[in-house]
Amino acid sequence: MKPVPLPPSPWTFDPRDWPRDDCIAYGADLEPATIIEAYRHGAFPMPDRDLLLWWSPLERGVLGPGDLRVSRSLRRSLRHLTITVDTDFEAVVDACADPRRPGSWITSSIRSAYLRLHELGYAHSIETRDEEGGLVGGLYGLALGSLFAGESMFHRRTDASKAALVGLVDRMSTLPEWIIDTQWQTAHLATLGVRVVSRESYLATIETLVDRPAPVWD
């Protein structure tokens, strides 16, 4: 589905006004146009209890062409897994939002906002399925041109979330230039090739990517 055009957001996200901190603002709203405006300028929402916070890490985790590392064990796992795209966005979000997961941060308002963005053609999910077609892992995020901003991932089977990332890289690799934003680098993501760049480098990279051609999501 081609993204539906949105009206201008009443909120602005200007990096020149941001503090030297990962958290750069609070407030605003979770309307589709606001979230898209934030991502276009390198920010994303992540609430803390009832406070809506906006983040742009000083050290950003990214994955680009040639970065992905696929271990032998992951290659073996991939033989028994199938990747699908946008077949069950809501189930992926709900699995990522499971309150039993450590560090769960996806609130009902965040859930509603991204479901709406999916309906409008901006948010997408990559699903990992087992031999019976069951959902065993996946990830979701926001796509703007040649940028995919990952939000969260989950797994119910070894390597299932890694397999979803491999599937996403395959999809993005249909483009000449692209980048996957993982927000922060974790030890788990580092094993897959996610590297760290400065906020300034990230903002300079996405400035043109967000207006370049997108992969086919249908």
mmCIF file with all atom_site columns, C-alpha atoms in Angstrom:
data_model
loop_
_atom_site.group_PDB
_atom_site.id
_atom_site.type_symbol
_atom_site.label_atom_id
_atom_site.label_alt_id
_atom_site.label_comp_id
_atom_site.label_asym_id
_atom_site.label_entity_id
_atom_site.label_seq_id
_atom_site.pdbx_PDB_ins_code
_atom_site.Cartn_x
_atom_site.Cartn_y
_atom_site.Cartn_z
_atom_site.occupancy
_atom_site.B_iso_or_equiv
_atom_site.pdbx_formal_charge
_atom_site.auth_seq_id
_atom_site.auth_comp_id
_atom_site.auth_asym_id
_atom_site.auth_atom_id
_atom_site.pdbx_PDB_model_num
ATOM 1   C CA . MET A 1 1   ? 0.000  0.000   0.000  1.00 0.00 ? 1   MET A CA 1
ATOM 2   C CA . LYS A 1 2   ? 1.302  3.433   -0.960 1.00 0.00 ? 2   LYS A CA 1
ATOM 3   C CA . PRO A 1 3   ? 1.456  5.762   2.083  1.00 0.00 ? 3   PRO A CA 1
ATOM 4   C CA . VAL A 1 4   ? -1.517 8.089   2.395  1.00 0.00 ? 4   VAL A CA 1
ATOM 5   C CA . PRO A 1 5   ? -0.533 11.800  2.236  1.00 0.00 ? 5   PRO A CA 1
ATOM 6   C CA . LEU A 1 6   ? -0.799 13.512  5.611  1.00 0.00 ? 6   LEU A CA 1
ATOM 7   C CA . PRO A 1 7   ? -1.518 17.120  6.571  1.00 0.00 ? 7   PRO A CA 1
ATOM 8   C CA . PRO A 1 8   ? 1.346  19.178  8.025  1.00 0.00 ? 8   PRO A CA 1
ATOM 9   C CA . SER A 1 9   ? 2.059  18.603  11.698 1.00 0.00 ? 9   SER A CA 1
ATOM 10  C CA . PRO A 1 10  ? 1.644  21.563  14.075 1.00 0.00 ? 10  PRO A CA 1
ATOM 11  C CA . TRP A 1 11  ? 4.807  20.358  15.835 1.00 0.00 ? 11  TRP A CA 1
ATOM 12  C CA . THR A 1 12  ? 8.359  20.889  14.626 1.00 0.00 ? 12  THR A CA 1
ATOM 13  C CA . PHE A 1 13  ? 11.443 18.811  15.347 1.00 0.00 ? 13  PHE A CA 1
ATOM 14  C CA . ASP A 1 14  ? 14.529 20.933  14.804 1.00 0.00 ? 14  ASP A CA 1
ATOM 15  C CA . PRO A 1 15  ? 17.847 19.270  15.745 1.00 0.00 ? 15  PRO A CA 1
ATOM 16  C CA . ARG A 1 16  ? 19.431 22.682  16.228 1.00 0.00 ? 16  ARG A CA 1
ATOM 17  C CA . ASP A 1 17  ? 17.295 23.103  19.346 1.00 0.00 ? 17  ASP A CA 1
ATOM 18  C CA . TRP A 1 18  ? 18.013 19.696  20.865 1.00 0.00 ? 18  TRP A CA 1
ATOM 19  C CA . PRO A 1 19  ? 20.063 19.159  24.039 1.00 0.00 ? 19  PRO A CA 1
ATOM 20  C CA . ARG A 1 20  ? 23.172 16.963  24.108 1.00 0.00 ? 20  ARG A CA 1
ATOM 21  C CA . ASP A 1 21  ? 21.143 14.125  25.531 1.00 0.00 ? 21  ASP A CA 1
ATOM 22  C CA . ASP A 1 22  ? 19.362 11.075  24.099 1.00 0.00 ? 22  ASP A CA 1
ATOM 23  C CA . CYS A 1 23  ? 16.004 12.462  25.236 1.00 0.00 ? 23  CYS A CA 1
ATOM 24  C CA . ILE A 1 24  ? 15.394 15.646  23.279 1.00 0.00 ? 24  ILE A CA 1
ATOM 25  C CA . ALA A 1 25  ? 11.811 16.719  24.087 1.00 0.00 ? 25  ALA A CA 1
ATOM 26  C CA . TYR A 1 26  ? 8.557  15.840  25.784 1.00 0.00 ? 26  TYR A CA 1
ATOM 27  C CA . GLY A 1 27  ? 4.876  16.431  25.098 1.00 0.00 ? 27  GLY A CA 1
ATOM 28  C CA . ALA A 1 28  ? 3.275  16.925  21.655 1.00 0.00 ? 28  ALA A CA 1
ATOM 29  C CA . ASP A 1 29  ? 1.000  14.094  20.486 1.00 0.00 ? 29  ASP A CA 1
ATOM 30  C CA . LEU A 1 30  ? 0.948  10.765  18.650 1.00 0.00 ? 30  LEU A CA 1
ATOM 31  C CA . GLU A 1 31  ? -0.971 11.872  15.583 1.00 0.00 ? 31  GLU A CA 1
ATOM 32  C CA . PRO A 1 32  ? 0.342  10.271  12.366 1.00 0.00 ? 32  PRO A CA 1
ATOM 33  C CA . ALA A 1 33  ? 1.661  13.554  10.970 1.00 0.00 ? 33  ALA A CA 1
ATOM 34  C CA . THR A 1 34  ? 3.532  14.290  14.207 1.00 0.00 ? 34  THR A CA 1
ATOM 35  C CA . ILE A 1 35  ? 5.227  10.904  14.289 1.00 0.00 ? 35  ILE A CA 1
ATOM 36  C CA . ILE A 1 36  ? 6.207  11.117  10.619 1.00 0.00 ? 36  ILE A CA 1
ATOM 37  C CA . GLU A 1 37  ? 7.596  14.632  11.133 1.00 0.00 ? 37  GLU A CA 1
ATOM 38  C CA . ALA A 1 38  ? 9.670  13.350  14.054 1.00 0.00 ? 38  ALA A CA 1
ATOM 39  C CA . TYR A 1 39  ? 11.142 10.424  12.130 1.00 0.00 ? 39  TYR A CA 1
ATOM 40  C CA . ARG A 1 40  ? 11.992 12.610  9.159  1.00 0.00 ? 40  ARG A CA 1
ATOM 41  C CA . HIS A 1 41  ? 14.209 14.619  11.499 1.00 0.00 ? 41  HIS A CA 1
ATOM 42  C CA . GLY A 1 42  ? 15.710 11.703  13.421 1.00 0.00 ? 42  GLY A CA 1
ATOM 43  C CA . ALA A 1 43  ? 13.464 11.554  16.496 1.00 0.00 ? 43  ALA A CA 1
ATOM 44  C CA . PHE A 1 44  ? 11.042 8.911   17.747 1.00 0.00 ? 44  PHE A CA 1
ATOM 45  C CA . PRO A 1 45  ? 8.542  8.600   20.621 1.00 0.00 ? 45  PRO A CA 1
ATOM 46  C CA . MET A 1 46  ? 9.079  6.382   23.639 1.00 0.00 ? 46  MET A CA 1
ATOM 47  C CA . PRO A 1 47  ? 6.995  7.141   26.730 1.00 0.00 ? 47  PRO A CA 1
ATOM 48  C CA . ASP A 1 48  ? 7.997  6.913   30.358 1.00 0.00 ? 48  ASP A CA 1
ATOM 49  C CA . ARG A 1 49  ? 4.882  6.072   32.362 1.00 0.00 ? 49  ARG A CA 1
ATOM 50  C CA . ASP A 1 50  ? 2.394  8.866   31.477 1.00 0.00 ? 50  ASP A CA 1
ATOM 51  C CA . LEU A 1 51  ? 4.973  11.229  29.975 1.00 0.00 ? 51  LEU A CA 1
ATOM 52  C CA . LEU A 1 52  ? 5.430  11.228  26.198 1.00 0.00 ? 52  LEU A CA 1
ATOM 53  C CA . LEU A 1 53  ? 9.155  11.557  25.522 1.00 0.00 ? 53  LEU A CA 1
ATOM 54  C CA . TRP A 1 54  ? 10.966 12.031  22.214 1.00 0.00 ? 54  TRP A CA 1
ATOM 55  C CA . TRP A 1 55  ? 14.410 10.562  21.616 1.00 0.00 ? 55  TRP A CA 1
ATOM 56  C CA . SER A 1 56  ? 17.319 10.994  19.235 1.00 0.00 ? 56  SER A CA 1
ATOM 57  C CA . PRO A 1 57  ? 20.279 9.032   20.638 1.00 0.00 ? 57  PRO A CA 1
ATOM 58  C CA . LEU A 1 58  ? 23.687 10.669  20.574 1.00 0.00 ? 58  LEU A CA 1
ATOM 59  C CA . GLU A 1 59  ? 25.004 7.246   19.551 1.00 0.00 ? 59  GLU A CA 1
ATOM 60  C CA . ARG A 1 60  ? 22.619 5.660   17.047 1.00 0.00 ? 60  ARG A CA 1
ATOM 61  C CA . GLY A 1 61  ? 22.470 1.993   16.110 1.00 0.00 ? 61  GLY A CA 1
ATOM 62  C CA . VAL A 1 62  ? 22.280 1.481   12.340 1.00 0.00 ? 62  VAL A CA 1
ATOM 63  C CA . LEU A 1 63  ? 22.552 -1.277  9.769  1.00 0.00 ? 63  LEU A CA 1
ATOM 64  C CA . GLY A 1 64  ? 23.343 -0.496  6.157  1.00 0.00 ? 64  GLY A CA 1
ATOM 65  C CA . PRO A 1 65  ? 24.450 -2.239  2.958  1.00 0.00 ? 65  PRO A CA 1
ATOM 66  C CA . GLY A 1 66  ? 27.150 -4.800  3.684  1.00 0.00 ? 66  GLY A CA 1
ATOM 67  C CA . ASP A 1 67  ? 26.776 -4.604  7.473  1.00 0.00 ? 67  ASP A CA 1
ATOM 68  C CA . LEU A 1 68  ? 24.647 -7.691  8.166  1.00 0.00 ? 68  LEU A CA 1
ATOM 69  C CA . ARG A 1 69  ? 26.447 -10.688 9.698  1.00 0.00 ? 69  ARG A CA 1
ATOM 70  C CA . VAL A 1 70  ? 24.739 -14.062 9.393  1.00 0.00 ? 70  VAL A CA 1
ATOM 71  C CA . SER A 1 71  ? 26.339 -16.776 11.519 1.00 0.00 ? 71  SER A CA 1
ATOM 72  C CA . ARG A 1 72  ? 26.373 -20.448 10.589 1.00 0.00 ? 72  ARG A CA 1
ATOM 73  C CA . SER A 1 73  ? 23.883 -21.244 13.321 1.00 0.00 ? 73  SER A CA 1
ATOM 74  C CA . LEU A 1 74  ? 21.533 -18.550 12.028 1.00 0.00 ? 74  LEU A CA 1
ATOM 75  C CA . ARG A 1 75  ? 21.849 -19.909 8.501  1.00 0.00 ? 75  ARG A CA 1
ATOM 76  C CA . ARG A 1 76  ? 20.818 -23.327 9.808  1.00 0.00 ? 76  ARG A CA 1
ATOM 77  C CA . SER A 1 77  ? 17.842 -21.808 11.601 1.00 0.00 ? 77  SER A CA 1
ATOM 78  C CA . LEU A 1 78  ? 16.749 -19.966 8.464  1.00 0.00 ? 78  LEU A CA 1
ATOM 79  C CA . ARG A 1 79  ? 16.247 -23.266 6.667  1.00 0.00 ? 79  ARG A CA 1
ATOM 80  C CA . HIS A 1 80  ? 13.347 -24.057 8.978  1.00 0.00 ? 80  HIS A CA 1
ATOM 81  C CA . LEU A 1 81  ? 11.763 -20.597 9.067  1.00 0.00 ? 81  LEU A CA 1
ATOM 82  C CA . THR A 1 82  ? 9.661  -18.604 6.635  1.00 0.00 ? 82  THR A CA 1
ATOM 83  C CA . ILE A 1 83  ? 9.540  -14.814 6.394  1.00 0.00 ? 83  ILE A CA 1
ATOM 84  C CA . THR A 1 84  ? 6.322  -12.934 5.618  1.00 0.00 ? 84  THR A CA 1
ATOM 85  C CA . VAL A 1 85  ? 5.635  -9.208  5.380  1.00 0.00 ? 85  VAL A CA 1
ATOM 86  C CA . ASP A 1 86  ? 2.626  -7.295  6.719  1.00 0.00 ? 86  ASP A CA 1
ATOM 87  C CA . THR A 1 87  ? 0.516  -10.431 7.166  1.00 0.00 ? 87  THR A CA 1
ATOM 88  C CA . ASP A 1 88  ? -0.165 -9.823  10.887 1.00 0.00 ? 88  ASP A CA 1
ATOM 89  C CA . PHE A 1 89  ? 1.079  -6.402  11.961 1.00 0.00 ? 89  PHE A CA 1
ATOM 90  C CA . GLU A 1 90  ? -1.164 -6.271  15.024 1.00 0.00 ? 90  GLU A CA 1
ATOM 91  C CA . ALA A 1 91  ? 0.044  -9.638  16.335 1.00 0.00 ? 91  ALA A CA 1
ATOM 92  C CA . VAL A 1 92  ? 3.673  -8.537  16.002 1.00 0.00 ? 92  VAL A CA 1
ATOM 93  C CA . VAL A 1 93  ? 3.044  -5.311  17.895 1.00 0.00 ? 93  VAL A CA 1
ATOM 94  C CA . ASP A 1 94  ? 1.157  -7.180  20.623 1.00 0.00 ? 94  ASP A CA 1
ATOM 95  C CA . ALA A 1 95  ? 3.965  -9.716  20.992 1.00 0.00 ? 95  ALA A CA 1
ATOM 96  C CA . CYS A 1 96  ? 6.508  -6.894  21.292 1.00 0.00 ? 96  CYS A CA 1
ATOM 97  C CA . ALA A 1 97  ? 4.259  -5.156  23.840 1.00 0.00 ? 97  ALA A CA 1
ATOM 98  C CA . ASP A 1 98  ? 3.886  -8.230  26.078 1.00 0.00 ? 98  ASP A CA 1
ATOM 99  C CA . PRO A 1 99  ? 4.198  -6.785  29.627 1.00 0.00 ? 99  PRO A CA 1
ATOM 100 C CA . ARG A 1 100 ? 6.038  -9.934  30.733 1.00 0.00 ? 100 ARG A CA 1
ATOM 101 C CA . ARG A 1 101 ? 9.006  -8.929  28.567 1.00 0.00 ? 101 ARG A CA 1
ATOM 102 C CA . PRO A 1 102 ? 11.843 -7.097  30.363 1.00 0.00 ? 102 PRO A CA 1
ATOM 103 C CA . GLY A 1 103 ? 11.835 -3.381  29.589 1.00 0.00 ? 103 GLY A CA 1
ATOM 104 C CA . SER A 1 104 ? 8.438  -3.418  27.936 1.00 0.00 ? 104 SER A CA 1
ATOM 105 C CA . TRP A 1 105 ? 7.545  0.161   26.972 1.00 0.00 ? 105 TRP A CA 1
ATOM 106 C CA . ILE A 1 106 ? 4.815  -0.122  24.333 1.00 0.00 ? 106 ILE A CA 1
ATOM 107 C CA . THR A 1 107 ? 1.745  1.499   25.850 1.00 0.00 ? 107 THR A CA 1
ATOM 108 C CA . SER A 1 108 ? -1.815 1.300   24.564 1.00 0.00 ? 108 SER A CA 1
ATOM 109 C CA . SER A 1 109 ? -1.418 4.763   23.029 1.00 0.00 ? 109 SER A CA 1
ATOM 110 C CA . ILE A 1 110 ? 1.777  3.756   21.215 1.00 0.00 ? 110 ILE A CA 1
ATOM 111 C CA . ARG A 1 111 ? 0.061  0.577   20.037 1.00 0.00 ? 111 ARG A CA 1
ATOM 112 C CA . SER A 1 112 ? -2.902 2.531   18.660 1.00 0.00 ? 112 SER A CA 1
ATOM 113 C CA . ALA A 1 113 ? -0.645 5.088   16.984 1.00 0.00 ? 113 ALA A CA 1
ATOM 114 C CA . TYR A 1 114 ? 1.379  2.496   15.084 1.00 0.00 ? 114 TYR A CA 1
ATOM 115 C CA . LEU A 1 115 ? -1.646 0.451   14.111 1.00 0.00 ? 115 LEU A CA 1
ATOM 116 C CA . ARG A 1 116 ? -2.995 3.645   12.570 1.00 0.00 ? 116 ARG A CA 1
ATOM 117 C CA . LEU A 1 117 ? 0.324  4.260   10.788 1.00 0.00 ? 117 LEU A CA 1
ATOM 118 C CA . HIS A 1 118 ? 0.149  0.726   9.417  1.00 0.00 ? 118 HIS A CA 1
ATOM 119 C CA . GLU A 1 119 ? -3.355 1.374   8.083  1.00 0.00 ? 119 GLU A CA 1
ATOM 120 C CA . LEU A 1 120 ? -2.011 4.519   6.407  1.00 0.00 ? 120 LEU A CA 1
ATOM 121 C CA . GLY A 1 121 ? 0.859  2.619   4.748  1.00 0.00 ? 121 GLY A CA 1
ATOM 122 C CA . TYR A 1 122 ? 3.780  3.889   6.853  1.00 0.00 ? 122 TYR A CA 1
ATOM 123 C CA . ALA A 1 123 ? 4.378  1.127   9.397  1.00 0.00 ? 123 ALA A CA 1
ATOM 124 C CA . HIS A 1 124 ? 5.284  -2.432  8.439  1.00 0.00 ? 124 HIS A CA 1
ATOM 125 C CA . SER A 1 125 ? 5.973  -5.772  10.055 1.00 0.00 ? 125 SER A CA 1
ATOM 126 C CA . ILE A 1 126 ? 8.287  -8.626  9.187  1.00 0.00 ? 126 ILE A CA 1
ATOM 127 C CA . GLU A 1 127 ? 7.018  -11.951 10.539 1.00 0.00 ? 127 GLU A CA 1
ATOM 128 C CA . THR A 1 128 ? 8.980  -15.143 11.167 1.00 0.00 ? 128 THR A CA 1
ATOM 129 C CA . ARG A 1 129 ? 6.944  -18.336 10.893 1.00 0.00 ? 129 ARG A CA 1
ATOM 130 C CA . ASP A 1 130 ? 7.715  -21.944 11.766 1.00 0.00 ? 130 ASP A CA 1
ATOM 131 C CA . GLU A 1 131 ? 7.117  -25.058 9.659  1.00 0.00 ? 131 GLU A CA 1
ATOM 132 C CA . GLU A 1 132 ? 3.411  -24.993 10.536 1.00 0.00 ? 132 GLU A CA 1
ATOM 133 C CA . GLY A 1 133 ? 3.018  -21.317 9.741  1.00 0.00 ? 133 GLY A CA 1
ATOM 134 C CA . GLY A 1 134 ? 2.889  -20.223 13.374 1.00 0.00 ? 134 GLY A CA 1
ATOM 135 C CA . LEU A 1 135 ? 4.184  -16.800 14.336 1.00 0.00 ? 135 LEU A CA 1
ATOM 136 C CA . VAL A 1 136 ? 7.427  -17.343 16.257 1.00 0.00 ? 136 VAL A CA 1
ATOM 137 C CA . GLY A 1 137 ? 9.142  -13.983 15.864 1.00 0.00 ? 137 GLY A CA 1
ATOM 138 C CA . GLY A 1 138 ? 9.130  -10.665 14.104 1.00 0.00 ? 138 GLY A CA 1
ATOM 139 C CA . LEU A 1 139 ? 9.742  -6.950  14.124 1.00 0.00 ? 139 LEU A CA 1
ATOM 140 C CA . TYR A 1 140 ? 7.909  -3.787  13.193 1.00 0.00 ? 140 TYR A CA 1
ATOM 141 C CA . GLY A 1 141 ? 8.843  -0.236  12.381 1.00 0.00 ? 141 GLY A CA 1
ATOM 142 C CA . LEU A 1 142 ? 8.264  2.803   10.238 1.00 0.00 ? 142 LEU A CA 1
ATOM 143 C CA . ALA A 1 143 ? 9.299  3.128   6.597  1.00 0.00 ? 143 ALA A CA 1
ATOM 144 C CA . LEU A 1 144 ? 10.114 6.493   5.064  1.00 0.00 ? 144 LEU A CA 1
ATOM 145 C CA . GLY A 1 145 ? 11.607 6.223   1.605  1.00 0.00 ? 145 GLY A CA 1
ATOM 146 C CA . SER A 1 146 ? 14.880 4.307   1.892  1.00 0.00 ? 146 SER A CA 1
ATOM 147 C CA . LEU A 1 147 ? 14.894 4.494   5.703  1.00 0.00 ? 147 LEU A CA 1
ATOM 148 C CA . PHE A 1 148 ? 13.381 1.805   7.892  1.00 0.00 ? 148 PHE A CA 1
ATOM 149 C CA . ALA A 1 149 ? 13.189 2.855   11.526 1.00 0.00 ? 149 ALA A CA 1
ATOM 150 C CA . GLY A 1 150 ? 12.849 -0.275  13.626 1.00 0.00 ? 150 GLY A CA 1
ATOM 151 C CA . GLU A 1 151 ? 10.700 -0.040  16.742 1.00 0.00 ? 151 GLU A CA 1
ATOM 152 C CA . SER A 1 152 ? 10.764 -3.439  18.427 1.00 0.00 ? 152 SER A CA 1
ATOM 153 C CA . MET A 1 153 ? 11.302 -7.161  17.812 1.00 0.00 ? 153 MET A CA 1
ATOM 154 C CA . PHE A 1 154 ? 10.416 -10.388 19.577 1.00 0.00 ? 154 PHE A CA 1
ATOM 155 C CA . HIS A 1 155 ? 11.073 -14.120 19.392 1.00 0.00 ? 155 HIS A CA 1
ATOM 156 C CA . ARG A 1 156 ? 9.413  -17.287 20.669 1.00 0.00 ? 156 ARG A CA 1
ATOM 157 C CA . ARG A 1 157 ? 11.982 -19.546 19.055 1.00 0.00 ? 157 ARG A CA 1
ATOM 158 C CA . THR A 1 158 ? 15.764 -19.344 18.858 1.00 0.00 ? 158 THR A CA 1
ATOM 159 C CA . ASP A 1 159 ? 16.930 -16.973 16.097 1.00 0.00 ? 159 ASP A CA 1
ATOM 160 C CA . ALA A 1 160 ? 13.377 -15.992 15.111 1.00 0.00 ? 160 ALA A CA 1
ATOM 161 C CA . SER A 1 161 ? 13.917 -12.253 15.684 1.00 0.00 ? 161 SER A CA 1
ATOM 162 C CA . LYS A 1 162 ? 17.285 -12.421 13.913 1.00 0.00 ? 162 LYS A CA 1
ATOM 163 C CA . ALA A 1 163 ? 15.579 -14.132 10.988 1.00 0.00 ? 163 ALA A CA 1
ATOM 164 C CA . ALA A 1 164 ? 13.096 -11.248 10.786 1.00 0.00 ? 164 ALA A CA 1
ATOM 165 C CA . LEU A 1 165 ? 15.992 -8.798  10.557 1.00 0.00 ? 165 LEU A CA 1
ATOM 166 C CA . VAL A 1 166 ? 17.540 -10.874 7.774  1.00 0.00 ? 166 VAL A CA 1
ATOM 167 C CA . GLY A 1 167 ? 14.191 -10.706 5.982  1.00 0.00 ? 167 GLY A CA 1
ATOM 168 C CA . LEU A 1 168 ? 14.079 -6.934  6.415  1.00 0.00 ? 168 LEU A CA 1
ATOM 169 C CA . VAL A 1 169 ? 17.610 -6.554  5.037  1.00 0.00 ? 169 VAL A CA 1
ATOM 170 C CA . ASP A 1 170 ? 16.607 -8.652  2.018  1.00 0.00 ? 170 ASP A CA 1
ATOM 171 C CA . ARG A 1 171 ? 13.681 -6.301  1.408  1.00 0.00 ? 171 ARG A CA 1
ATOM 172 C CA . MET A 1 172 ? 15.761 -3.132  1.843  1.00 0.00 ? 172 MET A CA 1
ATOM 173 C CA . SER A 1 173 ? 18.552 -4.521  -0.354 1.00 0.00 ? 173 SER A CA 1
ATOM 174 C CA . THR A 1 174 ? 16.337 -4.081  -3.408 1.00 0.00 ? 174 THR A CA 1
ATOM 175 C CA . LEU A 1 175 ? 17.321 -0.389  -3.114 1.00 0.00 ? 175 LEU A CA 1
ATOM 176 C CA . PRO A 1 176 ? 20.697 1.102   -4.150 1.00 0.00 ? 176 PRO A CA 1
ATOM 177 C CA . GLU A 1 177 ? 21.048 2.966   -0.851 1.00 0.00 ? 177 GLU A CA 1
ATOM 178 C CA . TRP A 1 178 ? 19.242 2.371   2.419  1.00 0.00 ? 178 TRP A CA 1
ATOM 179 C CA . ILE A 1 179 ? 19.603 2.302   6.173  1.00 0.00 ? 179 ILE A CA 1
ATOM 180 C CA . ILE A 1 180 ? 17.885 0.474   9.017  1.00 0.00 ? 180 ILE A CA 1
ATOM 181 C CA . ASP A 1 181 ? 17.708 2.438   12.261 1.00 0.00 ? 181 ASP A CA 1
ATOM 182 C CA . THR A 1 182 ? 17.758 0.273   15.407 1.00 0.00 ? 182 THR A CA 1
ATOM 183 C CA . GLN A 1 183 ? 17.676 3.289   17.767 1.00 0.00 ? 183 GLN A CA 1
ATOM 184 C CA . TRP A 1 184 ? 20.440 2.000   20.045 1.00 0.00 ? 184 TRP A CA 1
ATOM 185 C CA . GLN A 1 185 ? 23.037 -0.711  19.552 1.00 0.00 ? 185 GLN A CA 1
ATOM 186 C CA . THR A 1 186 ? 22.678 -3.680  21.922 1.00 0.00 ? 186 THR A CA 1
ATOM 187 C CA . ALA A 1 187 ? 24.989 -6.660  22.379 1.00 0.00 ? 187 ALA A CA 1
ATOM 188 C CA . HIS A 1 188 ? 22.385 -8.771  20.574 1.00 0.00 ? 188 HIS A CA 1
ATOM 189 C CA . LEU A 1 189 ? 22.220 -6.396  17.606 1.00 0.00 ? 189 LEU A CA 1
ATOM 190 C CA . ALA A 1 190 ? 25.993 -5.946  17.481 1.00 0.00 ? 190 ALA A CA 1
ATOM 191 C CA . THR A 1 191 ? 26.407 -9.656  16.698 1.00 0.00 ? 191 THR A CA 1
ATOM 192 C CA . LEU A 1 192 ? 24.302 -9.038  13.583 1.00 0.00 ? 192 LEU A CA 1
ATOM 193 C CA . GLY A 1 193 ? 26.483 -6.163  12.398 1.00 0.00 ? 193 GLY A CA 1
ATOM 194 C CA . VAL A 1 194 ? 24.622 -3.179  13.824 1.00 0.00 ? 194 VAL A CA 1
ATOM 195 C CA . ARG A 1 195 ? 27.136 -0.365  14.247 1.00 0.00 ? 195 ARG A CA 1
ATOM 196 C CA . VAL A 1 196 ? 27.101 2.952   16.076 1.00 0.00 ? 196 VAL A CA 1
ATOM 197 C CA . VAL A 1 197 ? 27.137 6.355   14.405 1.00 0.00 ? 197 VAL A CA 1
ATOM 198 C CA . SER A 1 198 ? 26.892 9.808   15.926 1.00 0.00 ? 198 SER A CA 1
ATOM 199 C CA . ARG A 1 199 ? 23.618 11.690  15.959 1.00 0.00 ? 199 ARG A CA 1
ATOM 200 C CA . GLU A 1 200 ? 25.078 14.178  13.486 1.00 0.00 ? 200 GLU A CA 1
ATOM 201 C CA . SER A 1 201 ? 26.125 11.436  11.076 1.00 0.00 ? 201 SER A CA 1
ATOM 202 C CA . TYR A 1 202 ? 22.731 9.757   11.314 1.00 0.00 ? 202 TYR A CA 1
ATOM 203 C CA . LEU A 1 203 ? 20.841 13.000  10.643 1.00 0.00 ? 203 LEU A CA 1
ATOM 204 C CA . ALA A 1 204 ? 23.028 13.770  7.629  1.00 0.00 ? 204 ALA A CA 1
ATOM 205 C CA . THR A 1 205 ? 22.452 10.265  6.239  1.00 0.00 ? 205 THR A CA 1
ATOM 206 C CA . ILE A 1 206 ? 18.668 10.231  6.499  1.00 0.00 ? 206 ILE A CA 1
ATOM 207 C CA . GLU A 1 207 ? 18.233 13.771  5.201  1.00 0.00 ? 207 GLU A CA 1
ATOM 208 C CA . THR A 1 208 ? 18.058 12.532  1.606  1.00 0.00 ? 208 THR A CA 1
ATOM 209 C CA . LEU A 1 209 ? 17.103 8.883   2.213  1.00 0.00 ? 209 LEU A CA 1
ATOM 210 C CA . VAL A 1 210 ? 13.641 9.742   3.550  1.00 0.00 ? 210 VAL A CA 1
ATOM 211 C CA . ASP A 1 211 ? 12.677 11.179  0.160  1.00 0.00 ? 211 ASP A CA 1
ATOM 212 C CA . ARG A 1 212 ? 14.210 8.441   -1.984 1.00 0.00 ? 212 ARG A CA 1
ATOM 213 C CA . PRO A 1 213 ? 12.351 5.444   -3.441 1.00 0.00 ? 213 PRO A CA 1
ATOM 214 C CA . ALA A 1 214 ? 11.023 2.886   -0.988 1.00 0.00 ? 214 ALA A CA 1
ATOM 215 C CA . PRO A 1 215 ? 11.056 -0.899  -1.343 1.00 0.00 ? 215 PRO A CA 1
ATOM 216 C CA . VAL A 1 216 ? 7.881  -2.634  -2.450 1.00 0.00 ? 216 VAL A CA 1
ATOM 217 C CA . TRP A 1 217 ? 5.928  -3.611  0.667  1.00 0.00 ? 217 TRP A CA 1
ATOM 218 C CA . ASP A 1 218 ? 2.883  -5.224  -0.988 1.00 0.00 ? 218 ASP A CA 1
#
